[in-house]
Short mmCIF file of C-alpha atoms in Angstrom, two decimals:
data_model
loop_
_atom_site.label_atom_id
_atom_site.label_comp_id
_atom_site.label_asym_id
_atom_site.label_seq_id
_atom_site.Cartn_x
_atom_site.Cartn_y
_atom_site.Cartn_z
CA UNK A 1336 33.73 191.62 204.00
CA UNK A 1337 30.33 191.97 205.33
CA UNK A 1338 29.50 193.91 202.50
CA UNK A 1339 30.34 191.88 200.33
CA UNK A 1340 29.14 188.76 201.66
CA UNK A 1341 24.94 190.95 202.11
CA UNK A 1342 25.56 191.19 198.64
CA UNK A 1343 25.86 188.52 196.98
CA UNK A 1344 23.51 187.15 199.89
CA UNK A 1345 21.09 189.03 198.46
CA UNK A 1346 21.74 188.78 195.08
CA UNK A 1347 21.23 185.02 195.55
CA UNK A 1348 17.71 185.43 197.48
CA UNK A 1349 17.14 187.86 194.39
CA UNK A 1350 17.94 185.21 191.90
CA UNK A 1351 16.13 182.78 194.41
CA UNK A 1352 12.79 185.39 194.26
CA UNK A 1353 13.38 185.76 190.35
CA UNK A 1354 13.16 181.67 189.34
CA UNK A 1355 10.26 181.78 191.89
CA UNK A 1356 8.31 184.34 190.46
CA UNK A 1357 9.39 183.08 186.55
CA UNK A 1358 8.54 179.61 187.34
CA UNK A 1359 4.89 180.28 188.84
CA UNK A 1360 4.65 182.60 185.03
CA UNK A 1361 5.73 179.86 182.91
CA UNK A 1362 3.24 177.60 185.57
CA UNK A 1363 0.54 179.90 185.15
CA UNK A 1364 0.95 180.14 181.36
CA UNK A 1365 1.60 175.74 181.29
CA UNK A 1366 -1.78 176.41 182.87
CA UNK A 1367 -3.60 178.63 180.54
CA UNK A 1368 -2.49 176.90 177.11
CA UNK A 1369 -3.54 173.61 178.83
CA UNK A 1370 -6.70 174.84 179.09
CA UNK A 1371 -6.89 176.47 176.16
CA UNK A 1372 -5.58 173.47 174.42
CA UNK A 1373 -9.16 171.33 176.46
CA UNK A 1374 -11.24 174.54 175.16
CA UNK A 1375 -9.89 173.58 171.25
CA UNK A 1376 -10.49 169.99 172.31
CA UNK A 1377 -13.52 170.07 173.32
CA UNK A 1378 -15.08 172.32 170.49
CA UNK A 1379 -13.47 169.95 168.06
CA UNK A 1380 -15.31 167.70 169.40
CA UNK A 1381 -17.88 168.79 169.30
CA UNK A 1382 -17.98 169.89 166.24
CA UNK A 1383 -16.98 166.28 164.94
CA UNK A 1384 -19.75 165.33 166.98
CA UNK A 1385 -22.16 168.19 164.83
CA UNK A 1386 -20.99 166.63 162.08
CA UNK A 1387 -21.81 163.03 162.86
CA UNK A 1388 -25.50 164.01 163.11
CA UNK A 1389 -25.05 166.09 160.33
CA UNK A 1390 -23.71 162.61 158.72
CA UNK A 1391 -26.42 160.61 159.85
CA UNK A 1392 -29.05 163.30 158.84
CA UNK A 1393 -27.64 162.56 155.24
CA UNK A 1394 -28.15 159.39 155.34
CA UNK A 1395 -31.98 159.47 156.78
CA UNK A 1396 -32.99 161.34 154.42
CA UNK A 1397 -31.13 159.67 150.97
CA UNK A 1398 -32.71 156.66 152.42
CA UNK A 1399 -36.59 158.40 152.65
CA UNK A 1400 -35.52 159.84 149.40
CA UNK A 1401 -34.94 156.52 147.53
CA UNK A 1402 -37.56 155.11 150.00
CA UNK A 1403 -39.71 157.49 148.40
CA UNK A 1404 -38.51 157.60 144.80
CA UNK A 1405 -38.89 153.33 144.52
CA UNK A 1406 -43.15 153.88 145.49
CA UNK A 1407 -44.07 156.05 143.80
CA UNK A 1408 -42.06 153.87 140.58
CA UNK A 1409 -43.71 151.11 142.06
CA UNK A 1410 -47.22 153.49 142.50
CA UNK A 1411 -47.01 154.34 139.00
CA UNK A 1412 -45.97 150.46 137.91
CA UNK A 1413 -49.12 150.01 139.21
CA UNK A 1414 -50.89 152.96 137.31
CA UNK A 1415 -49.55 151.70 134.29
CA UNK A 1416 -50.54 147.97 135.42
CA UNK A 1417 -54.30 148.26 135.88
CA UNK A 1418 -54.41 150.55 133.73
CA UNK A 1419 -53.62 147.97 130.99
CA UNK A 1420 -55.17 146.17 132.46
CA UNK A 1421 -58.48 147.58 132.28
CA UNK A 1422 -58.09 148.39 128.54
CA UNK A 1423 -57.92 144.43 128.17
CA UNK A 1424 -60.97 143.38 130.47
CA UNK A 1425 -62.85 146.38 128.30
CA UNK A 1426 -60.92 144.75 124.49
CA UNK A 1427 -62.43 141.24 126.43
CA UNK A 1428 -66.11 142.50 127.23
CA UNK A 1429 -66.31 143.63 124.04
CA UNK A 1430 -65.43 140.43 122.02
CA UNK A 1431 -67.00 138.46 124.71
CA UNK A 1432 -69.65 140.70 123.59
CA UNK A 1433 -68.74 140.51 119.33
CA UNK A 1434 -69.26 136.58 120.46
CA UNK A 1435 -72.86 137.00 122.06
CA UNK A 1436 -73.55 138.98 118.80
CA UNK A 1437 -72.19 136.13 116.12
CA UNK A 1438 -73.54 133.20 118.70
CA UNK A 1439 -77.63 135.21 118.20
CA UNK A 1440 -76.49 135.82 114.38
CA UNK A 1441 -76.25 132.77 114.33
CA UNK A 1442 -78.77 131.17 115.65
CA UNK A 1443 -80.94 133.65 113.29
CA UNK A 1444 -79.35 132.66 110.30
CA UNK A 1445 -80.21 128.16 111.76
CA UNK A 1446 -83.69 129.85 111.78
CA UNK A 1447 -84.07 131.28 109.20
CA UNK A 1448 -82.92 128.44 107.23
CA UNK A 1449 -85.76 126.79 108.81
CA UNK A 1450 -87.98 128.78 108.25
CA UNK A 1451 -87.25 128.56 104.53
CA UNK A 1452 -87.09 124.69 104.83
CA UNK A 1453 -90.08 124.90 105.79
CA UNK A 1454 -91.32 127.50 103.25
CA UNK A 1455 -90.04 125.42 100.52
CA UNK A 1456 -91.42 121.95 101.76
CA UNK A 1457 -95.21 124.98 101.48
CA UNK A 1458 -94.33 125.24 97.67
CA UNK A 1459 -93.62 122.43 97.35
CA UNK A 1460 -97.08 120.58 99.05
CA UNK A 1461 -98.80 123.58 97.06
CA UNK A 1462 -97.49 122.77 93.93
CA UNK A 1463 -98.28 119.29 94.10
CA UNK A 1464 -102.18 119.92 95.58
CA UNK A 1465 -101.96 123.16 91.86
CA UNK A 1466 -101.24 120.43 90.01
CA UNK A 1467 -103.08 118.03 90.85
CA UNK A 1468 -106.41 120.20 90.48
CA UNK A 1469 -104.71 121.43 86.92
CA UNK A 1470 -104.69 117.59 86.16
CA UNK A 1471 -108.41 117.00 87.53
CA UNK A 1472 -109.39 120.20 85.57
CA UNK A 1473 -108.05 119.35 82.23
CA UNK A 1474 -110.03 115.60 82.80
CA UNK A 1475 -113.37 117.38 83.51
CA UNK A 1476 -113.10 120.01 81.07
CA UNK A 1477 -111.93 116.68 78.27
CA UNK A 1478 -114.92 114.62 79.25
CA UNK A 1479 -117.29 118.02 79.00
CA UNK A 1480 -116.08 119.70 76.05
CA UNK A 1481 -114.92 117.25 74.15
CA UNK A 1482 -111.50 119.17 74.30
CA UNK A 1483 -108.40 117.34 73.84
CA UNK A 1484 -105.72 117.59 77.20
CA UNK A 1485 -103.64 119.84 74.94
CA UNK A 1486 -106.24 122.28 74.30
CA UNK A 1487 -107.18 122.30 77.40
CA UNK A 1488 -104.06 123.03 78.81
CA UNK A 1489 -103.92 126.35 76.49
CA UNK A 1490 -107.05 127.22 77.32
CA UNK A 1491 -106.33 127.54 81.89
CA UNK A 1492 -102.52 128.29 80.54
CA UNK A 1493 -103.95 131.39 79.24
CA UNK A 1494 -106.94 132.53 81.98
CA UNK A 1495 -104.55 131.89 84.39
CA UNK A 1496 -101.20 134.28 82.57
CA UNK A 1497 -104.42 136.56 82.73
CA UNK A 1498 -104.63 136.71 86.03
CA UNK A 1499 -101.39 136.57 86.85
CA UNK A 1500 -100.72 140.24 84.54
CA UNK A 1501 -103.37 141.93 86.54
CA UNK A 1502 -101.79 140.67 90.40
CA UNK A 1503 -98.57 141.43 89.02
CA UNK A 1504 -99.36 143.95 87.77
CA UNK A 1505 -100.64 145.75 91.80
CA UNK A 1506 -98.41 144.05 93.33
CA UNK A 1507 -95.84 146.01 91.33
CA UNK A 1508 -97.68 149.07 91.52
CA UNK A 1509 -98.00 148.21 95.51
CA UNK A 1510 -94.45 147.95 95.75
CA UNK A 1511 -93.38 151.64 92.93
CA UNK A 1512 -96.28 153.71 95.36
CA UNK A 1513 -93.84 151.91 98.76
CA UNK A 1514 -90.81 153.00 97.01
CA UNK A 1515 -90.98 156.89 96.50
CA UNK A 1516 -92.71 157.40 99.52
CA UNK A 1517 -90.16 156.18 101.00
CA UNK A 1518 -87.56 157.66 98.54
CA UNK A 1519 -88.68 161.19 99.41
CA UNK A 1520 -88.83 160.70 103.73
CA UNK A 1521 -85.16 159.24 103.25
CA UNK A 1522 -84.28 161.93 100.63
CA UNK A 1523 -86.15 163.92 103.17
CA UNK A 1524 -83.63 163.29 105.70
CA UNK A 1525 -80.56 163.26 104.58
CA UNK A 1526 -81.54 166.86 103.76
CA UNK A 1527 -82.14 167.21 107.53
CA UNK A 1528 -78.70 166.12 108.54
CA UNK A 1529 -77.35 167.97 105.25
CA UNK A 1530 -79.14 171.41 106.82
CA UNK A 1531 -77.00 170.76 110.59
CA UNK A 1532 -73.88 170.81 109.24
CA UNK A 1533 -71.12 173.37 108.63
CA UNK A 1534 -71.72 176.83 106.30
CA UNK A 1535 -70.83 180.42 106.04
CA UNK A 1536 -72.22 183.49 105.05
CA UNK A 1537 -69.07 184.61 103.43
CA UNK A 1538 -66.11 182.40 103.20
CA UNK A 1539 -63.81 184.60 104.61
CA UNK A 1540 -65.98 185.05 107.74
CA UNK A 1541 -66.42 181.56 107.85
CA UNK A 1542 -62.66 179.70 107.22
CA UNK A 1543 -60.46 182.47 108.66
CA UNK A 1544 -59.79 184.85 111.71
CA UNK A 1545 -57.08 187.68 110.73
CA UNK A 1546 -54.94 188.53 113.34
CA UNK A 1547 -53.35 192.02 113.34
CA UNK A 1548 -49.99 192.60 114.95
CA UNK A 1549 -47.60 195.72 115.14
CA UNK A 1550 -44.29 194.63 113.36
CA UNK A 1551 -43.46 192.40 111.06
CA UNK A 1552 -40.89 191.25 113.24
CA UNK A 1553 -43.03 189.29 115.08
CA UNK A 1554 -44.13 186.26 111.99
CA UNK A 1555 -40.20 185.50 112.76
CA UNK A 1556 -40.93 185.58 115.93
CA UNK A 1557 -44.21 182.90 116.08
CA UNK A 1558 -42.43 181.06 113.17
CA UNK A 1559 -39.74 180.62 115.43
CA UNK A 1560 -36.11 178.67 114.74
CA UNK A 1561 -36.84 176.39 111.89
CA UNK A 1562 -40.51 177.16 112.56
CA UNK A 1563 -40.86 175.54 115.67
CA UNK A 1564 -43.24 177.94 116.87
CA UNK A 1565 -45.37 177.86 114.58
CA UNK A 1566 -45.76 173.90 114.53
CA UNK A 1567 -46.49 173.69 118.51
CA UNK A 1568 -49.11 176.60 117.38
CA UNK A 1569 -50.62 174.46 114.87
CA UNK A 1570 -50.26 171.35 116.49
CA UNK A 1571 -51.56 172.41 120.27
CA UNK A 1572 -54.46 174.74 118.80
CA UNK A 1573 -55.79 172.53 115.33
CA UNK A 1574 -56.47 175.00 113.02
CA UNK A 1575 -54.11 176.01 109.45
CA UNK A 1576 -51.65 179.23 110.43
CA UNK A 1577 -51.01 181.04 107.62
CA UNK A 1578 -47.69 183.73 107.63
CA UNK A 1579 -47.65 185.32 104.18
CA UNK A 1580 -46.39 188.87 102.66
CA UNK A 1581 -49.27 190.48 103.92
CA UNK A 1582 -48.57 193.48 105.86
CA UNK A 1583 -49.19 193.29 109.76
CA UNK A 1584 -51.62 190.20 109.76
CA UNK A 1585 -51.45 186.95 109.87
CA UNK A 1586 -54.56 184.51 109.51
CA UNK A 1587 -55.74 182.01 111.20
CA UNK A 1588 -57.64 179.63 109.16
CA UNK A 1589 -60.03 176.76 110.62
CA UNK A 1590 -63.97 175.10 109.82
CA UNK A 1591 -63.89 175.22 113.72
CA UNK A 1592 -65.46 178.12 114.88
CA UNK A 1593 -64.62 177.12 118.31
CA UNK A 1594 -61.50 175.53 117.65
CA UNK A 1595 -61.29 178.88 115.60
CA UNK A 1596 -61.62 181.67 118.60
CA UNK A 1597 -59.69 179.91 120.96
CA UNK A 1598 -57.11 180.10 118.61
CA UNK A 1599 -56.90 183.70 117.59
CA UNK A 1600 -56.80 184.43 121.12
CA UNK A 1601 -54.29 182.20 122.42
CA UNK A 1602 -51.72 184.11 119.49
CA UNK A 1603 -52.92 187.57 120.43
CA UNK A 1604 -51.84 187.30 124.53
CA UNK A 1605 -48.37 185.38 122.51
CA UNK A 1606 -47.92 188.62 120.99
CA UNK A 1607 -48.98 190.98 123.11
CA UNK A 1608 -46.90 189.09 125.60
CA UNK A 1609 -43.69 188.62 123.93
CA UNK A 1610 -42.50 185.41 124.87
CA UNK A 1611 -43.19 182.73 122.28
CA UNK A 1612 -41.93 179.67 123.00
CA UNK A 1613 -43.77 175.43 122.97
CA UNK A 1614 -44.09 175.60 126.37
CA UNK A 1615 -45.08 178.58 126.51
CA UNK A 1616 -48.03 178.04 123.98
CA UNK A 1617 -49.04 174.78 125.84
CA UNK A 1618 -49.60 177.32 129.25
CA UNK A 1619 -52.04 180.09 127.86
CA UNK A 1620 -53.25 177.54 125.77
CA UNK A 1621 -54.62 175.48 128.68
CA UNK A 1622 -55.33 178.77 130.36
CA UNK A 1623 -57.17 180.24 127.66
CA UNK A 1624 -59.16 176.77 127.29
CA UNK A 1625 -60.29 177.19 130.90
CA UNK A 1626 -61.55 180.98 130.49
CA UNK A 1627 -63.51 179.59 126.74
CA UNK A 1628 -65.31 177.35 129.13
CA UNK A 1629 -66.54 180.34 132.51
CA UNK A 1630 -66.86 182.53 129.24
CA UNK A 1631 -69.25 179.99 127.48
CA UNK A 1632 -71.04 178.42 131.09
CA UNK A 1633 -71.47 183.39 132.41
CA UNK A 1634 -73.34 183.09 128.36
CA UNK A 1635 -75.77 180.41 128.76
CA UNK A 1636 -76.27 181.65 132.34
CA UNK A 1637 -77.69 185.09 131.52
CA UNK A 1638 -79.70 183.78 128.03
CA UNK A 1639 -81.61 181.49 130.86
CA UNK A 1640 -81.85 183.93 132.86
CA UNK A 1641 -83.23 186.59 130.30
CA UNK A 1642 -85.88 184.15 129.19
CA UNK A 1643 -86.53 182.89 132.51
CA UNK A 1644 -85.65 179.44 132.63
CA UNK A 1645 -85.51 177.53 135.41
CA UNK A 1646 -83.69 174.61 136.76
CA UNK A 1647 -81.66 173.96 133.96
CA UNK A 1648 -79.30 171.67 133.70
CA UNK A 1649 -75.51 172.34 134.16
CA UNK A 1650 -74.51 170.96 131.75
CA UNK A 1651 -76.94 172.04 129.34
CA UNK A 1652 -76.73 175.90 129.94
CA UNK A 1653 -72.66 175.27 129.15
CA UNK A 1654 -74.32 173.73 125.56
CA UNK A 1655 -75.77 177.10 125.10
CA UNK A 1656 -73.30 179.23 125.23
CA UNK A 1657 -71.54 177.15 123.62
CA UNK A 1658 -73.56 177.38 120.65
CA UNK A 1659 -72.74 180.52 120.13
CA UNK A 1660 -69.84 179.25 118.37
CA UNK A 1661 -71.90 177.36 115.98
CA UNK A 1662 -73.06 178.28 112.71
CA UNK A 1663 -75.21 176.49 110.21
CA UNK A 1664 -75.14 177.82 106.79
CA UNK A 1665 -74.02 181.35 108.06
CA UNK A 1666 -76.44 181.67 110.36
CA UNK A 1667 -75.52 181.59 113.72
CA UNK A 1668 -77.02 178.82 115.80
CA UNK A 1669 -77.11 181.00 119.37
CA UNK A 1670 -78.25 183.91 117.82
CA UNK A 1671 -81.03 181.63 115.56
CA UNK A 1672 -82.35 179.62 119.17
CA UNK A 1673 -82.71 183.45 120.42
CA UNK A 1674 -85.04 184.27 118.02
CA UNK A 1675 -86.60 180.65 117.28
CA UNK A 1676 -87.93 181.12 121.61
CA UNK A 1677 -88.93 184.54 121.32
CA UNK A 1678 -91.17 183.62 118.71
CA UNK A 1679 -92.21 179.97 119.18
CA UNK A 1680 -93.50 182.24 122.74
CA UNK A 1681 -95.16 184.10 120.85
CA UNK A 1682 -97.50 181.48 119.14
CA UNK A 1683 -97.72 179.19 121.94
CA UNK A 1684 -98.71 182.47 124.00
CA UNK A 1685 -101.84 183.35 120.96
CA UNK A 1686 -103.12 179.85 120.06
CA UNK A 1687 -103.30 179.15 124.59
CA UNK A 1688 -100.54 177.40 125.11
CA UNK A 1689 -97.61 178.09 128.07
CA UNK A 1690 -95.45 180.54 126.94
CA UNK A 1691 -92.07 179.69 129.13
CA UNK A 1692 -91.80 176.47 127.91
CA UNK A 1693 -92.48 176.98 124.22
CA UNK A 1694 -89.03 179.31 124.37
CA UNK A 1695 -87.47 176.75 126.94
CA UNK A 1696 -87.94 174.34 123.55
CA UNK A 1697 -87.18 177.22 121.28
CA UNK A 1698 -83.81 177.43 123.03
CA UNK A 1699 -83.26 173.83 123.10
CA UNK A 1700 -84.06 172.49 119.47
CA UNK A 1701 -80.75 172.96 118.08
CA UNK A 1702 -78.89 172.95 121.50
CA UNK A 1703 -77.67 169.08 120.17
CA UNK A 1704 -75.37 171.43 117.21
CA UNK A 1705 -72.84 172.48 120.11
CA UNK A 1706 -71.96 168.34 120.50
CA UNK A 1707 -71.67 167.33 116.64
CA UNK A 1708 -67.69 168.12 116.40
CA UNK A 1709 -67.86 166.11 119.30
CA UNK A 1710 -70.34 162.64 119.03
CA UNK A 1711 -71.09 161.02 115.92
CA UNK A 1712 -75.02 161.35 114.61
CA UNK A 1713 -77.12 164.23 113.93
CA UNK A 1714 -78.29 166.85 115.85
CA UNK A 1715 -81.71 166.23 116.19
CA UNK A 1716 -80.98 161.86 117.87
CA UNK A 1717 -77.83 164.00 119.76
CA UNK A 1718 -79.66 167.13 121.50
CA UNK A 1719 -83.21 164.26 122.01
CA UNK A 1720 -81.09 161.48 124.18
CA UNK A 1721 -79.36 164.79 125.81
CA UNK A 1722 -83.01 166.14 127.60
CA UNK A 1723 -83.58 162.87 128.10
CA UNK A 1724 -81.37 162.46 130.35
CA UNK A 1725 -81.30 165.46 131.67
CA UNK A 1726 -85.50 164.70 132.20
CA UNK A 1727 -86.36 168.17 130.35
CA UNK A 1728 -90.01 168.11 129.52
CA UNK A 1729 -91.87 165.86 126.63
CA UNK A 1730 -92.75 169.09 125.10
CA UNK A 1731 -89.22 170.35 124.81
CA UNK A 1732 -88.47 166.82 123.10
CA UNK A 1733 -91.57 166.07 121.08
CA UNK A 1734 -89.92 170.30 119.51
CA UNK A 1735 -86.34 169.14 119.13
CA UNK A 1736 -88.14 165.07 117.24
CA UNK A 1737 -90.88 167.61 114.95
CA UNK A 1738 -89.06 170.76 114.03
CA UNK A 1739 -87.36 168.67 111.32
CA UNK A 1740 -89.90 166.05 110.91
CA UNK A 1741 -88.88 163.39 112.61
CA UNK A 1742 -92.24 163.05 115.61
CA UNK A 1743 -95.58 164.44 114.27
CA UNK A 1744 -95.59 168.17 116.71
CA UNK A 1745 -98.19 166.21 119.82
CA UNK A 1746 -98.34 169.72 121.55
CA UNK A 1747 -99.66 173.56 120.97
CA UNK A 1748 -95.69 174.04 122.03
CA UNK A 1749 -93.73 171.81 119.84
CA UNK A 1750 -95.44 172.78 116.98
CA UNK A 1751 -94.94 177.09 117.13
CA UNK A 1752 -91.15 175.53 117.77
CA UNK A 1753 -91.62 174.17 114.52
CA UNK A 1754 -92.95 177.27 112.58
CA UNK A 1755 -90.69 179.51 114.24
CA UNK A 1756 -87.73 178.09 113.35
CA UNK A 1757 -89.52 177.83 109.97
CA UNK A 1758 -89.67 181.00 110.35
CA UNK A 1759 -86.49 181.84 111.35
CA UNK A 1760 -84.41 179.71 109.17
CA UNK A 1761 -86.70 180.47 105.57
CA UNK A 1762 -86.89 184.84 106.22
CA UNK A 1763 -84.60 186.45 102.90
CA UNK A 1764 -80.91 186.67 104.07
CA UNK A 1765 -80.68 184.29 106.63
CA UNK A 1766 -79.07 181.97 105.02
CA UNK A 1767 -75.97 180.96 102.14
CA UNK A 1768 -75.32 177.80 101.11
CA UNK A 1769 -71.62 178.70 100.89
CA UNK A 1770 -68.88 175.76 101.24
CA UNK A 1771 -70.57 173.41 102.26
CA UNK A 1772 -69.46 170.22 100.49
CA UNK A 1773 -65.83 171.06 101.67
CA UNK A 1774 -67.17 171.06 105.31
CA UNK A 1775 -68.42 168.00 105.23
CA UNK A 1776 -66.00 167.05 103.57
CA UNK A 1777 -63.02 167.32 105.69
CA UNK A 1778 -65.65 167.09 109.03
CA UNK A 1779 -66.04 163.16 107.74
CA UNK A 1780 -62.49 163.64 107.01
CA UNK A 1781 -61.41 163.80 110.69
CA UNK A 1782 -63.78 161.47 111.96
CA UNK A 1783 -62.37 158.85 109.59
CA UNK A 1784 -58.95 159.42 111.50
CA UNK A 1785 -60.97 159.73 115.46
CA UNK A 1786 -62.69 155.96 114.99
CA UNK A 1787 -58.81 153.68 114.83
CA UNK A 1788 -58.39 152.86 118.19
CA UNK A 1789 -55.28 155.66 120.21
CA UNK A 1790 -56.25 158.22 118.63
CA UNK A 1791 -56.01 161.27 121.04
CA UNK A 1792 -57.08 163.78 118.68
CA UNK A 1793 -57.23 164.61 115.02
CA UNK A 1794 -57.28 167.76 112.51
CA UNK A 1795 -58.31 168.78 108.82
CA UNK A 1796 -55.88 171.14 107.99
CA UNK A 1797 -54.54 173.28 104.52
CA UNK A 1798 -58.53 173.71 103.28
CA UNK A 1799 -58.59 169.57 103.73
CA UNK A 1800 -55.14 168.22 102.15
CA UNK A 1801 -53.67 167.04 105.02
CA UNK A 1802 -54.88 165.50 108.44
CA UNK A 1803 -52.82 165.68 111.62
CA UNK A 1804 -53.42 162.86 113.51
CA UNK A 1805 -52.15 163.14 117.18
CA UNK A 1806 -51.48 159.00 118.43
CA UNK A 1807 -51.83 157.83 122.57
CA UNK A 1808 -48.13 156.87 122.71
CA UNK A 1809 -48.64 154.60 125.28
CA UNK A 1810 -51.14 152.24 122.86
CA UNK A 1811 -49.19 152.71 119.52
CA UNK A 1812 -45.49 152.20 118.80
CA UNK A 1813 -43.42 154.19 115.98
CA UNK A 1814 -44.14 150.67 113.68
CA UNK A 1815 -47.71 150.39 114.46
CA UNK A 1816 -47.86 154.29 113.69
CA UNK A 1817 -46.65 153.67 110.51
CA UNK A 1818 -49.34 151.06 109.49
CA UNK A 1819 -51.81 153.56 111.22
CA UNK A 1820 -51.04 155.99 108.77
CA UNK A 1821 -51.69 153.76 105.65
CA UNK A 1822 -55.41 151.99 107.16
CA UNK A 1823 -55.91 155.73 107.48
CA UNK A 1824 -54.85 156.74 104.11
CA UNK A 1825 -56.72 153.46 102.45
CA UNK A 1826 -59.80 154.48 104.13
CA UNK A 1827 -59.59 157.73 103.02
CA UNK A 1828 -59.80 156.81 99.76
CA UNK A 1829 -62.59 153.98 99.94
CA UNK A 1830 -65.24 156.50 101.36
CA UNK A 1831 -64.05 159.83 100.26
CA UNK A 1832 -64.88 161.95 96.29
CA UNK A 1833 -62.17 164.64 96.60
CA UNK A 1834 -59.91 166.56 94.54
CA UNK A 1835 -55.81 165.97 94.93
CA UNK A 1836 -54.70 164.42 97.46
CA UNK A 1837 -54.92 164.37 101.00
CA UNK A 1838 -51.30 163.95 103.31
CA UNK A 1839 -52.35 161.28 106.55
CA UNK A 1840 -49.67 163.04 109.05
CA UNK A 1841 -49.71 160.44 112.46
CA UNK A 1842 -47.47 162.31 115.52
CA UNK A 1843 -46.63 159.82 118.04
CA UNK A 1844 -45.32 161.51 121.60
CA UNK A 1845 -44.92 160.88 124.55
CA UNK A 1846 -44.27 163.23 127.92
CA UNK A 1847 -43.01 162.27 131.17
CA UNK A 1848 -43.56 164.80 133.98
CA UNK A 1849 -41.72 165.52 137.34
CA UNK A 1850 -41.26 168.57 139.59
CA UNK A 1851 -39.19 168.60 141.65
CA UNK A 1852 -39.27 170.56 144.54
#
């Protein structure tokens, strides 16, 4: 019995102890669960704080970006406004200048009218005096010679007629001589202008470049889908690209040597690279233009150093290098200028002049030819104004004007340049007159288009049968481009002589560029 009681008590004690142990374990687990829950809660709270912070940063960035876009838009609008305002101001200034000229012309016209009236009154007085003297003379003759008034009048009129015929003949002869001299001077001036313009030794060498390609498959890639690539090439480069059945060859045609050289280089690079598309074409074109600018500057610097010249303005140095891409009657302008420089130096040295100054005048005597593609006027006037602007030696400026007879040579150096120019240009085989009329016509064609307001550039292509005009889209809208094409076509009809017809193609394109960063 006692054993049972002890066993029972032991069991109860064991159960109690087990209960306490289980409770202790459960309490420990509960505390651990609570701690884990609290940790998760803290983690969720921390994540929420980070998310809120990111949201605030995103809102702030969005506000900053919106503010930046707003400011950029305001700046762009302000720039456009300033540009338009400047254009309007320039137009207003032009109108004011024109109005002032009109007032001056009106004043001159009024002054001329007054002078004419005064001359008319003086003529009336002289006429009255003449009639009075004639009447007195008739009376004297009638009284002294016993002649009737009609007989005396006939004698006097006959004498006056004989005297007048002699005076008239003298005046006519004088003005005939003046007219002949003026016509001769004007003819010489026109011939001088013609000789400074474009011509080539052979038509093929003068007007086209042939680009060799490895495979005729490249022709299709150059043409592009629906002719997109070749149209972009012709518009950007300003040349005529001929792709025909000739195997392994593409022809680039243009009367402008510089433009044609750039086009040839661009197409060669595109063919080598293989990526031919409008964006790539413009990228390569910009790169080649920069390379050509650097190349002509280096060419000019080399020539200046070889000739031993000092203190030549960088702009003149660049134009000397650009003469490499100009020709006159088939003679390369740079080669001709170098020949003239060396000959002039030798002649001046033999005559006791300054050899270095003569070489300087010789290399610069045709410098205006590097500008005739971009500016109106003869190469003599353009070259003279350029050298005056950069304060060249007076003998150099005199040589520029004297080598075409615009001035008399006032120094040994200028006279040496004139003689050297004649020697270089007149020697057998130096020049050939080929396609001169055609080249003058296409140049005049481009000048007519460029003279219009709002034109960025103009290219004569298709052997002068088409003029491609690039208009400024900000200044000319679609309707105005139609009127512009009609105006250019009408002016071409009025001012030019040409076979067949000329297509006037006005292109208006607006590009907006922005960078994603």
